[in-house]
Short mmCIF file of C-alpha atoms in Angstrom, two decimals:
data_model
loop_
_atom_site.label_atom_id
_atom_site.label_comp_id
_atom_site.label_asym_id
_atom_site.label_seq_id
_atom_site.Cartn_x
_atom_site.Cartn_y
_atom_site.Cartn_z
CA GLU S 18 -6.26 -11.24 -16.48
CA VAL S 19 -4.84 -10.92 -12.98
CA GLN S 20 -6.91 -8.29 -11.20
CA LEU S 21 -8.68 -7.10 -8.10
CA VAL S 22 -11.94 -5.20 -8.35
CA GLU S 23 -13.41 -3.37 -5.37
CA SER S 24 -17.07 -2.54 -4.92
CA GLY S 25 -19.41 -1.25 -2.23
CA GLY S 26 -18.09 2.26 -1.75
CA GLY S 27 -20.33 5.26 -1.37
CA LEU S 28 -21.65 7.96 0.93
CA VAL S 29 -22.48 7.07 4.51
CA GLN S 30 -23.36 9.16 7.55
CA PRO S 31 -21.09 9.36 10.59
CA GLY S 32 -21.76 6.39 12.82
CA GLY S 33 -22.97 4.30 9.90
CA SER S 34 -21.68 1.08 8.39
CA LEU S 35 -20.47 -0.06 5.00
CA ARG S 36 -19.07 -3.29 3.61
CA LEU S 37 -16.50 -3.27 0.83
CA SER S 38 -15.91 -6.27 -1.39
CA CYS S 39 -12.94 -7.16 -3.55
CA ALA S 40 -13.28 -9.75 -6.30
CA ALA S 41 -10.05 -11.47 -7.25
CA SER S 42 -9.40 -13.16 -10.58
CA GLY S 43 -6.56 -14.52 -12.65
CA PHE S 44 -4.61 -16.01 -9.75
CA THR S 45 -5.08 -18.58 -7.00
CA PHE S 46 -6.74 -16.38 -4.40
CA ASN S 47 -6.58 -19.01 -1.67
CA ASN S 48 -2.77 -19.05 -1.78
CA TYR S 49 -2.31 -15.39 -0.84
CA ASP S 50 -2.64 -13.21 2.19
CA MET S 51 -4.71 -10.13 1.37
CA GLY S 52 -5.13 -6.65 2.74
CA TRP S 53 -6.75 -3.25 2.63
CA VAL S 54 -4.90 0.07 2.37
CA ARG S 55 -6.60 3.44 2.33
CA GLN S 56 -5.76 6.91 1.08
CA ALA S 57 -7.57 10.02 2.24
CA PRO S 58 -8.10 12.68 -0.44
CA GLY S 59 -4.77 14.31 -1.28
CA LYS S 60 -2.96 12.35 1.45
CA GLY S 61 -0.63 9.39 1.75
CA LEU S 62 -1.20 5.68 2.16
CA GLU S 63 -2.40 4.08 5.39
CA TRP S 64 -2.55 0.35 6.09
CA VAL S 65 -5.97 -0.79 7.29
CA SER S 66 -5.92 -4.56 7.70
CA THR S 67 -4.46 -7.87 6.54
CA ILE S 68 -5.84 -11.40 6.56
CA SER S 69 -3.94 -14.64 6.14
CA ASP S 70 -4.49 -16.97 3.19
CA THR S 71 -6.54 -19.34 5.32
CA GLY S 72 -8.51 -16.55 6.94
CA THR S 73 -7.53 -17.70 10.41
CA SER S 74 -5.28 -14.73 11.22
CA THR S 75 -6.27 -11.08 10.99
CA TYR S 76 -4.36 -7.88 11.71
CA TYR S 77 -5.47 -4.26 11.98
CA GLY S 78 -4.03 -0.78 12.07
CA ASP S 79 -4.24 1.00 15.42
CA PHE S 80 -6.85 3.48 14.23
CA VAL S 81 -9.36 0.69 13.52
CA LYS S 82 -9.94 0.12 17.25
CA GLY S 83 -12.39 -2.74 16.79
CA ARG S 84 -14.56 -0.93 14.25
CA PHE S 85 -13.57 -2.87 11.10
CA ILE S 86 -13.63 -6.59 10.38
CA ILE S 87 -11.71 -8.17 7.51
CA SER S 88 -12.82 -11.49 6.10
CA ARG S 89 -12.61 -13.60 2.98
CA ASP S 90 -14.75 -16.13 1.15
CA ARG S 91 -12.39 -18.68 -0.33
CA SER S 92 -15.17 -20.24 -2.43
CA LYS S 93 -16.00 -16.90 -4.05
CA ASN S 94 -12.44 -15.53 -4.36
CA THR S 95 -13.61 -12.43 -2.55
CA LEU S 96 -12.16 -10.26 0.20
CA TYR S 97 -14.31 -8.10 2.45
CA VAL S 98 -14.02 -5.38 5.02
CA GLN S 99 -16.97 -4.56 7.21
CA MET S 100 -16.65 -0.99 8.49
CA ASN S 101 -18.75 0.09 11.46
CA SER S 102 -18.99 3.27 13.52
CA LEU S 103 -17.59 5.24 10.60
CA ARG S 104 -16.08 8.66 11.23
CA VAL S 105 -15.54 11.64 8.95
CA GLU S 106 -11.82 10.89 9.06
CA ASP S 107 -12.45 7.46 7.52
CA THR S 108 -13.21 9.19 4.23
CA ALA S 109 -10.75 7.73 1.73
CA VAL S 110 -10.18 5.55 -1.27
CA TYR S 111 -9.91 1.98 0.00
CA TYR S 112 -7.61 -0.28 -1.99
CA CYS S 113 -7.72 -4.04 -1.92
CA ALA S 114 -4.24 -5.52 -2.28
CA ARG S 115 -2.58 -8.89 -2.61
CA ALA S 116 0.37 -9.62 -0.34
CA VAL S 117 3.66 -10.74 -1.82
CA SER S 118 3.94 -14.51 -1.66
CA GLY S 119 5.79 -15.36 1.52
CA SER S 120 5.45 -11.86 2.97
CA ARG S 121 2.05 -10.66 4.10
CA TRP S 122 3.33 -7.17 4.71
CA TYR S 123 4.20 -6.07 1.16
CA PHE S 124 1.58 -5.71 -1.58
CA ASP S 125 2.27 -6.54 -5.21
CA LEU S 126 -1.18 -6.34 -6.80
CA TRP S 127 -3.69 -3.58 -6.13
CA GLY S 128 -7.25 -2.85 -7.17
CA ARG S 129 -8.34 0.51 -8.51
CA GLY S 130 -9.93 1.44 -5.21
CA ALA S 131 -13.37 2.21 -3.81
CA LEU S 132 -14.23 5.67 -2.53
CA VAL S 133 -15.85 5.85 0.88
CA THR S 134 -17.21 9.23 1.92
CA VAL S 135 -18.38 9.72 5.49
CA SER S 136 -20.42 12.88 5.77
CA SER S 137 -23.70 14.16 7.13
CA GLU W 15 4.65 2.93 15.78
CA ILE W 16 7.57 3.26 13.40
CA VAL W 17 7.50 6.62 11.65
CA LEU W 18 9.00 6.88 8.17
CA THR W 19 10.18 10.32 7.05
CA GLN W 20 10.78 10.85 3.36
CA SER W 21 12.89 13.59 1.81
CA PRO W 22 12.64 15.71 -0.12
CA ALA W 23 8.90 16.26 -0.29
CA THR W 24 9.24 17.30 -3.93
CA LEU W 25 12.04 16.63 -6.40
CA SER W 26 12.12 18.66 -9.61
CA LEU W 27 14.17 17.00 -12.31
CA SER W 28 14.39 16.64 -16.08
CA PRO W 29 14.08 13.41 -18.07
CA GLY W 30 17.42 11.62 -18.19
CA GLU W 31 18.52 12.90 -14.79
CA ARG W 32 19.17 10.75 -11.73
CA ALA W 33 16.60 10.79 -8.94
CA THR W 34 17.42 10.00 -5.34
CA VAL W 35 14.67 9.69 -2.73
CA SER W 36 15.43 9.12 0.95
CA CYS W 37 13.46 7.39 3.68
CA ARG W 38 14.45 7.51 7.33
CA ALA W 39 12.86 5.30 9.99
CA SER W 40 12.32 6.37 13.60
CA GLN W 41 13.81 3.04 14.70
CA THR W 42 15.53 0.22 12.93
CA VAL W 43 13.54 -1.79 10.40
CA GLY W 44 16.41 -4.06 9.36
CA SER W 45 16.03 -4.56 5.62
CA TYR W 46 12.24 -4.74 5.78
CA LEU W 47 11.50 -1.77 3.57
CA ALA W 48 9.64 -1.41 0.28
CA TRP W 49 9.13 1.33 -2.27
CA TYR W 50 5.97 2.03 -4.25
CA GLN W 51 5.20 4.32 -7.17
CA GLN W 52 1.82 6.01 -7.53
CA LYS W 53 0.59 8.04 -10.48
CA PRO W 54 -2.44 10.35 -10.30
CA GLY W 55 -5.70 8.42 -10.24
CA GLN W 56 -3.93 5.08 -10.09
CA ALA W 57 -3.21 2.49 -7.43
CA PRO W 58 0.29 2.15 -6.01
CA ARG W 59 2.76 -0.17 -7.72
CA LEU W 60 5.38 -2.16 -5.84
CA LEU W 61 8.89 -1.34 -7.08
CA ILE W 62 11.34 -2.61 -4.45
CA TYR W 63 10.97 -4.90 -1.44
CA ASP W 64 13.34 -5.94 1.34
CA ALA W 65 15.30 -2.75 0.64
CA SER W 66 16.94 -3.80 -2.60
CA TYR W 67 14.98 -6.47 -4.48
CA ARG W 68 13.13 -5.34 -7.57
CA ALA W 69 9.58 -6.58 -7.90
CA THR W 70 8.54 -8.54 -10.98
CA GLY W 71 8.63 -6.47 -14.15
CA ILE W 72 10.33 -3.43 -12.64
CA PRO W 73 12.99 -1.88 -14.90
CA ALA W 74 16.62 -2.03 -13.85
CA ARG W 75 16.84 1.77 -13.65
CA PHE W 76 15.06 1.48 -10.29
CA SER W 77 17.26 0.43 -7.40
CA GLY W 78 17.02 0.45 -3.63
CA SER W 79 19.65 0.48 -0.93
CA GLY W 80 20.07 0.88 2.79
CA SER W 81 19.42 -0.92 6.05
CA GLY W 82 18.59 -0.10 9.63
CA THR W 83 17.09 3.38 9.57
CA ASP W 84 18.30 4.95 6.32
CA PHE W 85 17.16 3.92 2.87
CA THR W 86 17.41 5.27 -0.66
CA LEU W 87 15.45 4.77 -3.86
CA THR W 88 17.44 5.66 -6.96
CA ILE W 89 16.15 6.06 -10.49
CA SER W 90 19.28 6.10 -12.61
CA SER W 91 17.87 7.99 -15.60
CA LEU W 92 14.35 9.37 -15.43
CA GLU W 93 11.93 8.33 -18.14
CA PRO W 94 8.80 10.42 -18.79
CA GLU W 95 6.64 7.74 -17.16
CA ASP W 96 8.64 7.91 -13.91
CA PHE W 97 7.24 11.26 -12.82
CA ALA W 98 5.00 10.24 -9.94
CA VAL W 99 4.79 10.05 -6.16
CA TYR W 100 6.99 7.52 -4.38
CA TYR W 101 6.28 5.99 -0.98
CA CYS W 102 8.42 3.90 1.32
CA GLN W 103 6.84 1.27 3.58
CA GLN W 104 8.26 -0.75 6.48
CA ARG W 105 7.17 -4.18 7.67
CA ASN W 106 9.48 -4.72 10.61
CA PHE W 107 6.84 -3.76 13.15
CA TRP W 108 3.35 -3.86 11.77
CA LEU W 109 3.13 -1.78 8.61
CA THR W 110 3.56 1.96 8.05
CA PHE W 111 4.14 4.18 5.04
CA GLY W 112 6.21 7.30 4.56
CA GLY W 113 4.54 10.57 3.61
CA GLY W 114 5.58 10.41 -0.04
CA THR W 115 7.98 12.19 -2.39
CA LYS W 116 6.69 13.76 -5.56
CA VAL W 117 9.08 13.56 -8.50
CA GLU W 118 7.99 16.27 -10.91
CA ILE W 119 9.17 17.51 -14.26
CA LYS W 120 11.45 20.52 -14.02
#
């Protein structure tokens, strides 16, 4: 089955760190650019980051401001995002998503999401 | 940043009716616009990309049109499973989403 499964969400204090993982299966992970998109409770979608298929190119939304790092392990078919200096406003469901082949800026396969809650 | 403004915020329609959702960009995005559907508790689903191309497995009742700054998603005849929130997304300059349009049952 073609799927993405996120893990690593949870409650963290402001200023803390968290790493999300996304396990890919059912497709050739190494052939696709990948990304993260988040959704605050009751709000719309917000692009977080994208990484190229080779892992050599990374892109971030303006709000990240050097706090998050996207990476991938091509041997484990897994995508990561390391989130540091977390703020209350980072509270959201974080979706892992596969980019459309040939276009890293549209997403055609999504995970179910991981909830990150930043609160004291 | 390119801002995408969707209208209306909510659309109240009955099954079988035609739905039209608009997305206006603060500056031109060419044809680099996509539409997603999201149901409660679920991840988004890609419907349309590059303004008018249906994604794999998307029914023909969904269509997209437009270019430049004005785009439209049309659902020709609403099925019960189409009641959801719809988002537009541009990729001409980085990546931004519209605020969403909820299509609800009247």
